[in-house]
Amino acid sequence: EALSENNNIKLDWQAAVNDIREFEIERENSNNSWIKIGNVNTEESKTEYQYYDKQSEGEYSYRIKMKAKDGSYVYSDAAVVTVLPKEFMLYQNYPNPFNPETKIKFSIPEAKRVSIVIYNQLGEEVTKLTNQDYEAGSYDINFNASSNISSGIYFYRMEAGEFISVKK
């Protein structure tokens, strides 16, 4: 079992057999390969084990390599866990300046309706990028200014419940 607790991922498992010497904890990286991040040695008469991994928001996959005393090993099924954001956040777009496309990232710690609107320097609405319900998590929205939008300075404003933030 994998749970997220305050940016700590807690892995819980039980040893079903007594000939296990060691557990290796592996996490899937961005290249879709597994890397060893730690190990837990077995103890006599102990059947329940835990491992903690501190991570920032995102989705992570873990598996356990169970190494027997005779040198053989077997892998557990992968467990996927999501670490949710702790606060509302609107990030600076990237790239900035841009021509003609940029990404706008935001994070929300709970399900909310999110509105992101682009304004010109006069405060006039240029376009609405989104106005829909989102689950808790982090999101990227592309803004393409190639059609009918002249070069210049623009502002984007995010509203999600009581949270409001503006970036240039």
PDB file of C-alpha atoms in Angstrom:
ATOM      1  CA  GLU A   1       0.000   0.000   0.000  1.00  0.00           C
ATOM      2  CA  ALA A   2       1.269   3.510  -0.838  1.00  0.00           C
ATOM      3  CA  LEU A   3      -0.097   6.650   0.841  1.00  0.00           C
ATOM      4  CA  SER A   4       0.755  10.345   0.672  1.00  0.00           C
ATOM      5  CA  GLU A   5       1.165  12.088   4.045  1.00  0.00           C
ATOM      6  CA  ASN A   6       2.430  15.717   4.019  1.00  0.00           C
ATOM      7  CA  ASN A   7       4.905  15.286   1.130  1.00  0.00           C
ATOM      8  CA  ASN A   8       6.003  11.946   2.571  1.00  0.00           C
ATOM      9  CA  ILE A   9       5.070   8.816   0.698  1.00  0.00           C
ATOM     10  CA  LYS A  10       4.545   5.924   3.059  1.00  0.00           C
ATOM     11  CA  LEU A  11       4.905   2.403   1.715  1.00  0.00           C
ATOM     12  CA  ASP A  12       3.380  -0.377   3.857  1.00  0.00           C
ATOM     13  CA  TRP A  13       3.702  -4.077   3.123  1.00  0.00           C
ATOM     14  CA  GLN A  14       3.673  -7.480   4.770  1.00  0.00           C
ATOM     15  CA  ALA A  15       6.151 -10.303   4.382  1.00  0.00           C
ATOM     16  CA  ALA A  16       4.196 -13.433   3.547  1.00  0.00           C
ATOM     17  CA  VAL A  17       7.169 -15.809   3.767  1.00  0.00           C
ATOM     18  CA  ASN A  18      10.037 -16.182   6.227  1.00  0.00           C
ATOM     19  CA  ASP A  19      12.934 -16.716   3.828  1.00  0.00           C
ATOM     20  CA  ILE A  20      13.143 -13.035   2.744  1.00  0.00           C
ATOM     21  CA  ARG A  21      16.567 -11.522   3.571  1.00  0.00           C
ATOM     22  CA  GLU A  22      16.002  -7.965   2.388  1.00  0.00           C
ATOM     23  CA  PHE A  23      13.565  -5.644   0.597  1.00  0.00           C
ATOM     24  CA  GLU A  24      14.865  -3.183  -1.983  1.00  0.00           C
ATOM     25  CA  ILE A  25      12.611  -0.190  -2.605  1.00  0.00           C
ATOM     26  CA  GLU A  26      12.507   1.052  -6.205  1.00  0.00           C
ATOM     27  CA  ARG A  27      10.911   4.147  -7.743  1.00  0.00           C
ATOM     28  CA  GLU A  28      10.194   4.628 -11.423  1.00  0.00           C
ATOM     29  CA  ASN A  29      12.056   7.609 -12.873  1.00  0.00           C
ATOM     30  CA  SER A  30      11.139   9.904 -15.776  1.00  0.00           C
ATOM     31  CA  ASN A  31      12.813   7.508 -18.261  1.00  0.00           C
ATOM     32  CA  ASN A  32      10.393   4.736 -17.235  1.00  0.00           C
ATOM     33  CA  SER A  33      13.190   2.731 -15.635  1.00  0.00           C
ATOM     34  CA  TRP A  34      13.354   1.649 -12.005  1.00  0.00           C
ATOM     35  CA  ILE A  35      16.017   2.952  -9.604  1.00  0.00           C
ATOM     36  CA  LYS A  36      16.841   1.664  -6.135  1.00  0.00           C
ATOM     37  CA  ILE A  37      16.082   4.336  -3.516  1.00  0.00           C
ATOM     38  CA  GLY A  38      16.544   2.312  -0.346  1.00  0.00           C
ATOM     39  CA  ASN A  39      16.425  -1.021   1.370  1.00  0.00           C
ATOM     40  CA  VAL A  40      14.897  -2.574   4.474  1.00  0.00           C
ATOM     41  CA  ASN A  41      16.419  -5.594   6.207  1.00  0.00           C
ATOM     42  CA  THR A  42      14.081  -8.223   7.605  1.00  0.00           C
ATOM     43  CA  GLU A  43      13.817  -9.032  11.287  1.00  0.00           C
ATOM     44  CA  GLU A  44      12.900 -12.312  12.972  1.00  0.00           C
ATOM     45  CA  SER A  45       9.172 -12.676  13.637  1.00  0.00           C
ATOM     46  CA  LYS A  46       8.400  -9.295  12.038  1.00  0.00           C
ATOM     47  CA  THR A  47       5.841  -9.409   9.216  1.00  0.00           C
ATOM     48  CA  GLU A  48       4.919  -5.728   8.668  1.00  0.00           C
ATOM     49  CA  TYR A  49       7.319  -3.205   7.150  1.00  0.00           C
ATOM     50  CA  GLN A  50       7.313   0.485   6.186  1.00  0.00           C
ATOM     51  CA  TYR A  51       9.425   2.834   4.105  1.00  0.00           C
ATOM     52  CA  TYR A  52       9.119   6.639   3.726  1.00  0.00           C
ATOM     53  CA  ASP A  53      10.115   8.669   0.669  1.00  0.00           C
ATOM     54  CA  LYS A  54       9.934  12.498   0.777  1.00  0.00           C
ATOM     55  CA  GLN A  55       8.618  13.870  -2.533  1.00  0.00           C
ATOM     56  CA  SER A  56       7.117  17.082  -3.870  1.00  0.00           C
ATOM     57  CA  GLU A  57       3.793  17.147  -5.690  1.00  0.00           C
ATOM     58  CA  GLY A  58       3.375  14.713  -8.540  1.00  0.00           C
ATOM     59  CA  GLU A  59       2.645  11.066  -9.293  1.00  0.00           C
ATOM     60  CA  TYR A  60       5.106   8.333  -8.337  1.00  0.00           C
ATOM     61  CA  SER A  61       5.329   4.577  -8.904  1.00  0.00           C
ATOM     62  CA  TYR A  62       7.036   2.186  -6.484  1.00  0.00           C
ATOM     63  CA  ARG A  63       7.790  -1.504  -6.352  1.00  0.00           C
ATOM     64  CA  ILE A  64       9.547  -3.749  -3.856  1.00  0.00           C
ATOM     65  CA  LYS A  65      12.211  -6.280  -4.788  1.00  0.00           C
ATOM     66  CA  MET A  66      11.989  -9.126  -2.269  1.00  0.00           C
ATOM     67  CA  LYS A  67      15.373 -10.856  -1.999  1.00  0.00           C
ATOM     68  CA  ALA A  68      15.369 -14.378  -0.543  1.00  0.00           C
ATOM     69  CA  LYS A  69      18.173 -15.890   1.540  1.00  0.00           C
ATOM     70  CA  ASP A  70      19.074 -18.226  -1.357  1.00  0.00           C
ATOM     71  CA  GLY A  71      19.752 -15.241  -3.670  1.00  0.00           C
ATOM     72  CA  SER A  72      16.531 -15.451  -5.675  1.00  0.00           C
ATOM     73  CA  TYR A  73      14.201 -12.469  -5.847  1.00  0.00           C
ATOM     74  CA  VAL A  74      10.729 -11.431  -6.949  1.00  0.00           C
ATOM     75  CA  TYR A  75       9.115  -8.012  -7.524  1.00  0.00           C
ATOM     76  CA  SER A  76       5.874  -6.750  -6.062  1.00  0.00           C
ATOM     77  CA  ASP A  77       3.240  -5.165  -8.255  1.00  0.00           C
ATOM     78  CA  ALA A  78       3.805  -1.444  -8.801  1.00  0.00           C
ATOM     79  CA  ALA A  79       1.975   0.942  -6.489  1.00  0.00           C
ATOM     80  CA  VAL A  80       1.121   4.434  -7.753  1.00  0.00           C
ATOM     81  CA  VAL A  81       0.665   7.349  -5.365  1.00  0.00           C
ATOM     82  CA  THR A  82      -0.079  11.028  -5.989  1.00  0.00           C
ATOM     83  CA  VAL A  83       1.260  13.842  -3.801  1.00  0.00           C
ATOM     84  CA  LEU A  84      -1.175  16.742  -4.021  1.00  0.00           C
ATOM     85  CA  PRO A  85      -0.208  20.431  -3.827  1.00  0.00           C
ATOM     86  CA  LYS A  86      -0.494  22.065  -0.399  1.00  0.00           C
ATOM     87  CA  GLU A  87      -1.596  25.478  -1.647  1.00  0.00           C
ATOM     88  CA  PHE A  88      -3.029  27.333  -4.614  1.00  0.00           C
ATOM     89  CA  MET A  89      -0.297  28.531  -6.930  1.00  0.00           C
ATOM     90  CA  LEU A  90      -0.043  30.312 -10.254  1.00  0.00           C
ATOM     91  CA  TYR A  91       3.449  30.003 -11.743  1.00  0.00           C
ATOM     92  CA  GLN A  92       5.321  32.288 -14.104  1.00  0.00           C
ATOM     93  CA  ASN A  93       4.707  31.317 -17.719  1.00  0.00           C
ATOM     94  CA  TYR A  94       7.519  29.663 -19.649  1.00  0.00           C
ATOM     95  CA  PRO A  95       9.089  30.766 -21.868  1.00  0.00           C
ATOM     96  CA  ASN A  96       8.756  34.452 -21.104  1.00  0.00           C
ATOM     97  CA  PRO A  97       9.012  36.403 -23.358  1.00  0.00           C
ATOM     98  CA  PHE A  98       7.445  34.040 -25.864  1.00  0.00           C
ATOM     99  CA  ASN A  99       6.694  33.909 -29.559  1.00  0.00           C
ATOM    100  CA  PRO A 100       4.052  32.688 -30.279  1.00  0.00           C
ATOM    101  CA  GLU A 101       3.415  30.029 -27.598  1.00  0.00           C
ATOM    102  CA  THR A 102       3.909  29.716 -23.824  1.00  0.00           C
ATOM    103  CA  LYS A 103       2.845  27.401 -20.987  1.00  0.00           C
ATOM    104  CA  ILE A 104       1.004  28.559 -17.902  1.00  0.00           C
ATOM    105  CA  LYS A 105       1.201  26.205 -14.917  1.00  0.00           C
ATOM    106  CA  PHE A 106      -1.044  26.222 -11.852  1.00  0.00           C
ATOM    107  CA  SER A 107      -1.623  24.010  -8.814  1.00  0.00           C
ATOM    108  CA  ILE A 108      -4.709  23.589  -6.652  1.00  0.00           C
ATOM    109  CA  PRO A 109      -4.892  21.583  -3.388  1.00  0.00           C
ATOM    110  CA  GLU A 110      -8.608  20.796  -3.732  1.00  0.00           C
ATOM    111  CA  ALA A 111     -11.224  20.475  -6.465  1.00  0.00           C
ATOM    112  CA  LYS A 112     -12.250  23.939  -7.722  1.00  0.00           C
ATOM    113  CA  ARG A 113     -13.528  25.792 -10.738  1.00  0.00           C
ATOM    114  CA  VAL A 114     -10.503  27.524 -12.248  1.00  0.00           C
ATOM    115  CA  SER A 115     -10.655  30.518 -14.557  1.00  0.00           C
ATOM    116  CA  ILE A 116      -7.572  31.844 -16.350  1.00  0.00           C
ATOM    117  CA  VAL A 117      -8.035  34.946 -18.497  1.00  0.00           C
ATOM    118  CA  ILE A 118      -5.499  36.866 -20.611  1.00  0.00           C
ATOM    119  CA  TYR A 119      -5.662  40.705 -20.485  1.00  0.00           C
ATOM    120  CA  ASN A 120      -3.876  43.403 -22.466  1.00  0.00           C
ATOM    121  CA  GLN A 121      -2.153  46.429 -20.879  1.00  0.00           C
ATOM    122  CA  LEU A 122      -5.428  48.372 -20.887  1.00  0.00           C
ATOM    123  CA  GLY A 123      -7.106  45.678 -18.783  1.00  0.00           C
ATOM    124  CA  GLU A 124      -9.252  44.448 -21.666  1.00  0.00           C
ATOM    125  CA  GLU A 125      -9.943  40.739 -21.881  1.00  0.00           C
ATOM    126  CA  VAL A 126      -8.086  39.170 -24.823  1.00  0.00           C
ATOM    127  CA  THR A 127      -9.018  35.520 -24.357  1.00  0.00           C
ATOM    128  CA  LYS A 128     -10.204  33.068 -21.736  1.00  0.00           C
ATOM    129  CA  LEU A 129      -7.860  30.056 -21.500  1.00  0.00           C
ATOM    130  CA  THR A 130     -10.009  28.010 -19.156  1.00  0.00           C
ATOM    131  CA  ASN A 131     -13.104  28.206 -17.019  1.00  0.00           C
ATOM    132  CA  GLN A 132     -13.845  24.718 -15.793  1.00  0.00           C
ATOM    133  CA  ASP A 133     -13.733  22.395 -12.799  1.00  0.00           C
ATOM    134  CA  TYR A 134     -10.420  20.729 -11.945  1.00  0.00           C
ATOM    135  CA  GLU A 135      -9.518  18.050  -9.419  1.00  0.00           C
ATOM    136  CA  ALA A 136      -6.683  18.749  -6.968  1.00  0.00           C
ATOM    137  CA  GLY A 137      -3.323  18.651  -8.747  1.00  0.00           C
ATOM    138  CA  SER A 138      -0.989  20.564 -11.056  1.00  0.00           C
ATOM    139  CA  TYR A 139      -1.826  21.533 -14.617  1.00  0.00           C
ATOM    140  CA  ASP A 140      -0.239  23.173 -17.669  1.00  0.00           C
ATOM    141  CA  ILE A 141      -2.211  25.217 -20.184  1.00  0.00           C
ATOM    142  CA  ASN A 142      -0.781  26.315 -23.526  1.00  0.00           C
ATOM    143  CA  PHE A 143      -1.389  29.858 -24.696  1.00  0.00           C
ATOM    144  CA  ASN A 144      -0.859  30.373 -28.416  1.00  0.00           C
ATOM    145  CA  ALA A 145      -0.824  34.047 -29.406  1.00  0.00           C
ATOM    146  CA  SER A 146      -0.192  33.480 -33.115  1.00  0.00           C
ATOM    147  CA  SER A 147      -3.690  34.337 -34.351  1.00  0.00           C
ATOM    148  CA  ASN A 148      -5.247  37.801 -34.016  1.00  0.00           C
ATOM    149  CA  ILE A 149      -3.094  38.851 -31.058  1.00  0.00           C
ATOM    150  CA  SER A 150      -0.512  41.565 -31.604  1.00  0.00           C
ATOM    151  CA  SER A 151       2.914  41.654 -29.981  1.00  0.00           C
ATOM    152  CA  GLY A 152       3.025  43.312 -26.588  1.00  0.00           C
ATOM    153  CA  ILE A 153       2.778  42.840 -22.858  1.00  0.00           C
ATOM    154  CA  TYR A 154      -0.043  40.732 -21.478  1.00  0.00           C
ATOM    155  CA  PHE A 155      -1.259  39.712 -18.051  1.00  0.00           C
ATOM    156  CA  TYR A 156      -2.949  36.489 -16.999  1.00  0.00           C
ATOM    157  CA  ARG A 157      -5.271  36.189 -14.038  1.00  0.00           C
ATOM    158  CA  MET A 158      -6.258  33.012 -12.243  1.00  0.00           C
ATOM    159  CA  GLU A 159      -9.314  32.677 -10.028  1.00  0.00           C
ATOM    160  CA  ALA A 160     -10.056  29.516  -8.054  1.00  0.00           C
ATOM    161  CA  GLY A 161     -12.604  30.093  -5.319  1.00  0.00           C
ATOM    162  CA  GLU A 162     -11.166  32.803  -3.051  1.00  0.00           C
ATOM    163  CA  PHE A 163      -7.687  32.512  -4.603  1.00  0.00           C
ATOM    164  CA  ILE A 164      -6.768  35.208  -7.162  1.00  0.00           C
ATOM    165  CA  SER A 165      -3.344  35.735  -8.696  1.00  0.00           C
ATOM    166  CA  VAL A 166      -2.048  37.815 -11.615  1.00  0.00           C
ATOM    167  CA  LYS A 167       1.223  37.372 -13.544  1.00  0.00           C
ATOM    168  CA  LYS A 168       2.805  39.380 -16.391  1.00  0.00           C
TER     169      LYS A 168
END
